[in-house]
Tab-separated table of C-alpha atoms and ligand atoms in Angstrom:
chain	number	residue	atom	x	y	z
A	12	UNK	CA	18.371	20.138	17.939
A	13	UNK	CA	19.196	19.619	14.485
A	14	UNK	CA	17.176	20.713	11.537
A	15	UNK	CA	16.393	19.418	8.172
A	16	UNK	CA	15.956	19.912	4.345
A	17	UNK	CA	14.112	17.382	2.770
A	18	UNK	CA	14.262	17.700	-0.806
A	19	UNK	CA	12.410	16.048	-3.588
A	20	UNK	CA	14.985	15.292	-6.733
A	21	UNK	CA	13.233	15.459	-10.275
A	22	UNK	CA	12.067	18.720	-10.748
A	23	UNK	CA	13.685	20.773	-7.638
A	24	UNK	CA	17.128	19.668	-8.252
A	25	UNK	CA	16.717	18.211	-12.007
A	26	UNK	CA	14.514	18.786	-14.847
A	27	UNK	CA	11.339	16.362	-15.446
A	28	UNK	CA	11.920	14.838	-18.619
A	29	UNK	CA	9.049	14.696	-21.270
A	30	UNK	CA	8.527	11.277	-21.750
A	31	UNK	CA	6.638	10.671	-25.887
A	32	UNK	CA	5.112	7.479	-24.710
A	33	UNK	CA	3.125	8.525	-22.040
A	34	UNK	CA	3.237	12.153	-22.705
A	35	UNK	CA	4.000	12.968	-19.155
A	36	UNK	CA	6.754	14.770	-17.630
A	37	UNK	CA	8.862	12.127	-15.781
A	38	UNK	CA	12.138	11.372	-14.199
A	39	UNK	CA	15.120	11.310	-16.410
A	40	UNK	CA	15.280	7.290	-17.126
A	41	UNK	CA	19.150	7.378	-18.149
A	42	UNK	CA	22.158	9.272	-17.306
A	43	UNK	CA	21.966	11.718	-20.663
A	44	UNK	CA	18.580	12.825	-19.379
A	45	UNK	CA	19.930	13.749	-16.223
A	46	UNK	CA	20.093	17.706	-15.952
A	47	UNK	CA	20.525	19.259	-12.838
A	48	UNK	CA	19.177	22.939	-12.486
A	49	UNK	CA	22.004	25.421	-13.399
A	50	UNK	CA	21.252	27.497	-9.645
A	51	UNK	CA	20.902	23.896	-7.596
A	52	UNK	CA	24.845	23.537	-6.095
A	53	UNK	CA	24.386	27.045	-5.354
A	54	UNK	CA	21.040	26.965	-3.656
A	55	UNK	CA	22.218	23.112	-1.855
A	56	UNK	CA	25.428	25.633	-0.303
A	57	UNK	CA	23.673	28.281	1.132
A	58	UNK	CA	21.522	25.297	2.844
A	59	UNK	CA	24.011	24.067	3.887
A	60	UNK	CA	26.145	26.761	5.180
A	61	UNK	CA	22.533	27.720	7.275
A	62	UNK	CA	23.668	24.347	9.217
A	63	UNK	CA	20.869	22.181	7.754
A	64	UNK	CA	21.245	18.971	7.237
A	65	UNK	CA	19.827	17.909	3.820
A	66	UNK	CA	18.326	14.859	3.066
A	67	UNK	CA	16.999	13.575	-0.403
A	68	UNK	CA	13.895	11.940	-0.668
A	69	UNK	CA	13.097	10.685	-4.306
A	70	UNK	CA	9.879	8.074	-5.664
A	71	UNK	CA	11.849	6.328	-8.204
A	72	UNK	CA	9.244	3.928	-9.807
A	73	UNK	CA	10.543	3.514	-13.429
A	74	UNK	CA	12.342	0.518	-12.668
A	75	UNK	CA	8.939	-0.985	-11.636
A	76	UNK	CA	6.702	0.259	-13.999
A	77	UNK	CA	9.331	-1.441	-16.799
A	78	UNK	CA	10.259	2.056	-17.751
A	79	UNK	CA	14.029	1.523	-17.054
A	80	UNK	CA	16.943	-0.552	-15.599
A	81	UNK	CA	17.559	-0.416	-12.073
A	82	UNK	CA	21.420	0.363	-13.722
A	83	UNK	CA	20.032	3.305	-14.782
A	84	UNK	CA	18.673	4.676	-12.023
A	85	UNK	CA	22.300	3.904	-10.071
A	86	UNK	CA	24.273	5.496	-12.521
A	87	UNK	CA	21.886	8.612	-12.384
A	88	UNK	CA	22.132	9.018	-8.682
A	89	UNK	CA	25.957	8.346	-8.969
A	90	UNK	CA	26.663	11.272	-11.466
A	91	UNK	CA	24.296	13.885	-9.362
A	92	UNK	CA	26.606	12.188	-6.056
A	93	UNK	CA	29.953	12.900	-7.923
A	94	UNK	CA	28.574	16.462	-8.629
A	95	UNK	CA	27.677	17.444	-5.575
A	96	UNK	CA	30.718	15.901	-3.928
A	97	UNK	CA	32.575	17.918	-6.476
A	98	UNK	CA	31.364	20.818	-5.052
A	99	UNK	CA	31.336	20.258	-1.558
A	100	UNK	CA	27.936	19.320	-0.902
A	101	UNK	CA	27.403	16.478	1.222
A	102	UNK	CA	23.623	14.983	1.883
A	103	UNK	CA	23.265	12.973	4.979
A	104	UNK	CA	21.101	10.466	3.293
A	105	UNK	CA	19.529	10.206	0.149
A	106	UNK	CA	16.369	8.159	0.385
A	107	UNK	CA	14.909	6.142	-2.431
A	108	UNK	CA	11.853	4.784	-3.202
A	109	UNK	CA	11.534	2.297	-6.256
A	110	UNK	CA	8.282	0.219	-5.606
A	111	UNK	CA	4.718	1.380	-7.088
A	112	UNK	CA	1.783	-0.205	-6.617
A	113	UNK	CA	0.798	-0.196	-10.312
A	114	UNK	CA	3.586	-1.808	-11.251
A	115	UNK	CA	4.793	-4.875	-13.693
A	116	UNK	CA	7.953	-6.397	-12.257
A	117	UNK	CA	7.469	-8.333	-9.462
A	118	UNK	CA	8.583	-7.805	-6.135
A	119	UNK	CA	8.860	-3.694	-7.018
A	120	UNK	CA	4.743	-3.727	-7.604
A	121	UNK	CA	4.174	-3.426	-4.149
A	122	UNK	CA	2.145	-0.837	-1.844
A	123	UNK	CA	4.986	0.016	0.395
A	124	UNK	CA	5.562	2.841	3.271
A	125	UNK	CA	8.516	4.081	1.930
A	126	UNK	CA	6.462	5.955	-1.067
A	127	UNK	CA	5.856	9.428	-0.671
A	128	UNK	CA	3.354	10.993	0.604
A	129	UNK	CA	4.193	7.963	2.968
A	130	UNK	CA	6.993	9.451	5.968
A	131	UNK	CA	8.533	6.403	6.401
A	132	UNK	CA	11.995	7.920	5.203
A	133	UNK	CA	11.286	11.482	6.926
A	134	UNK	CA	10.091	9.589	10.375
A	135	UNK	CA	13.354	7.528	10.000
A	136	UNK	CA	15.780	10.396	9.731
A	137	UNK	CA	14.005	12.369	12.544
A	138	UNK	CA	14.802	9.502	14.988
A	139	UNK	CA	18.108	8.614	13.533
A	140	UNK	CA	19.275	12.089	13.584
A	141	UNK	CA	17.468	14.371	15.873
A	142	UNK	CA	16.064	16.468	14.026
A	143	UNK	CA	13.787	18.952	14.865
A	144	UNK	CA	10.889	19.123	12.380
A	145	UNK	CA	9.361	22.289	13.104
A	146	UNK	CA	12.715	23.657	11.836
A	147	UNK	CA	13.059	21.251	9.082
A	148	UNK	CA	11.363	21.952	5.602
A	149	UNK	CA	10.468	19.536	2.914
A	150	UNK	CA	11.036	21.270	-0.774
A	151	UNK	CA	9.190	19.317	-3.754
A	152	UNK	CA	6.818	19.944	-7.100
A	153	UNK	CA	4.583	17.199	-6.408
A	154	UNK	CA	1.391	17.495	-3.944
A	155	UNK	CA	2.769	13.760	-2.903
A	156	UNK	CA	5.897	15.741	-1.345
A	157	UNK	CA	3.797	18.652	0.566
A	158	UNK	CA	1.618	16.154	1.791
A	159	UNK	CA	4.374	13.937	2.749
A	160	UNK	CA	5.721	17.157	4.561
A	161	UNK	CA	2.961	17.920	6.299
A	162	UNK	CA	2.142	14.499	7.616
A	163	UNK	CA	5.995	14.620	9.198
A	164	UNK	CA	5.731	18.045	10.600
A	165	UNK	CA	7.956	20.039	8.790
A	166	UNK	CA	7.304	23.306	7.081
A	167	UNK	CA	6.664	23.062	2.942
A	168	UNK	CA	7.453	24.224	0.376
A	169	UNK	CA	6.248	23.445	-3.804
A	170	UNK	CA	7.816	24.702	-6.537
A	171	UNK	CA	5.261	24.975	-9.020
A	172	UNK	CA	5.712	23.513	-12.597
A	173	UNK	CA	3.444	23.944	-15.278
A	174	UNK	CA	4.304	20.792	-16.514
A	175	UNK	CA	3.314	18.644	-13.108
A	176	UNK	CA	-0.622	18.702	-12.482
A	177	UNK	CA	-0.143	19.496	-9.142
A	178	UNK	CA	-1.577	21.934	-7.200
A	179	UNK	CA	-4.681	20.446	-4.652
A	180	UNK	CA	-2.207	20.289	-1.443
A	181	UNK	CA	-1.695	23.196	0.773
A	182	UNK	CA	1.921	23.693	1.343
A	183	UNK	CA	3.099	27.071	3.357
A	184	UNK	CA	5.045	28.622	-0.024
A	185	UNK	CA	4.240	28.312	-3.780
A	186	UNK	CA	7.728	29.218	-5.431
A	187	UNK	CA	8.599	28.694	-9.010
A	188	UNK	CA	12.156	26.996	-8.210
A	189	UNK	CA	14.487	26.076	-5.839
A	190	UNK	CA	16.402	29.650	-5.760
A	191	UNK	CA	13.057	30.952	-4.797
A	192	UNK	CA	12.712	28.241	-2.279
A	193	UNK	CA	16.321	29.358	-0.490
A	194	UNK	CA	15.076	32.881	0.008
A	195	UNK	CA	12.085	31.830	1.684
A	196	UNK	CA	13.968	29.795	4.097
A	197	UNK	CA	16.402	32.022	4.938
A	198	UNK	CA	13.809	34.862	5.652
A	199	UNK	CA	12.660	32.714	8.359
A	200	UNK	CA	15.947	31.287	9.863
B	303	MG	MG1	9.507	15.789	-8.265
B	304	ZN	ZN1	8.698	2.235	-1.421
């Protein structure tokens, strides 16, 4: 059976992006804000080149919450696809979330399934793909993602960031970024 790498996007792959209004550390809202992690093509590799197959799995509610243009969430994910095509790094699916239930714009303000910690993405790709969860791992900086993890059956993994107030899930690793999140997983391959 096949195994899996779920992986969160802003703050695993990324960098959270202070945001002055809300003083929170958010997702990058256009494509200048978009900064991928100097280590990540090298850490997505060695996944890859363990035979995983990875998936991303991303709550994207700006659009929603009138924070930004559903343009500029496209043209994000397009520049982080052309870079990791560039580089020979190929996700089987990236999975996208853009409702919140707190939103403004209608038809986005919605309580959905798709939201982590809600498996509706994870639960698809298992049956779509076969994958074996015990093998699989879900990687993320948000207790939303270990919980989302857990609830799938996968093994997890949060990469802690000062700037998230995270921290009341259980996950099986604490790491402080994804490079440290590769080593684990290959220790238990
Ligand atoms: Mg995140
Ligand atoms: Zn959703």
């Amino acid at each position: 059976m096949k195994k899996a790498v779920f992986l969160d996007r802003d703050g695993v792959i990324n960098a959270n992006v202070f945001n002055v209004q809300t003083g929170a550390w958010e997702s990058p809202h256009e494509v200048d804000d978009f900064h991928m992690f100097p280590w990540a093509i090298e850490c997505l590799s060695r996944l890859q080149d363990h035979g995983f197959q990875l998936f991303l799995v991303s709550n994207q509610p700006s659009y929603a919450k009138g924070k930004t243009s559903l343009e500029n969430i496209e043209a994000i994910h397009q520049e982080m696809h052309a870079i990791l095509n560039k580089n020979r790094i190929y996700f089987t699916e990236y999975f996208y979330c853009y409702h919140h239930p707190d939103g403004i714009v209608p038809g986005y303000s919605i309580g959905c399934d798709c939201r982590k910690p809600g498996t509706f993405f994870l639960n698809e790709a298992q049956k779509k793909y076969k994958l074996d969860m015990k093998s699989s791992w879900m990687i993320g900086d948000r207790d939303s993602d270990i919980i989302c993890g857990q609830k799938a059956g996968c093994k997890t993994i949060f990469v802690q960031d000062d700037k998230t107030n995270a921290g009341r899930s259980t996950p099986d690793f604490k790491v402080n970024d994804l490079r440290e999140a590769i080593g684990i997983i290959s220790a238990h391959i």
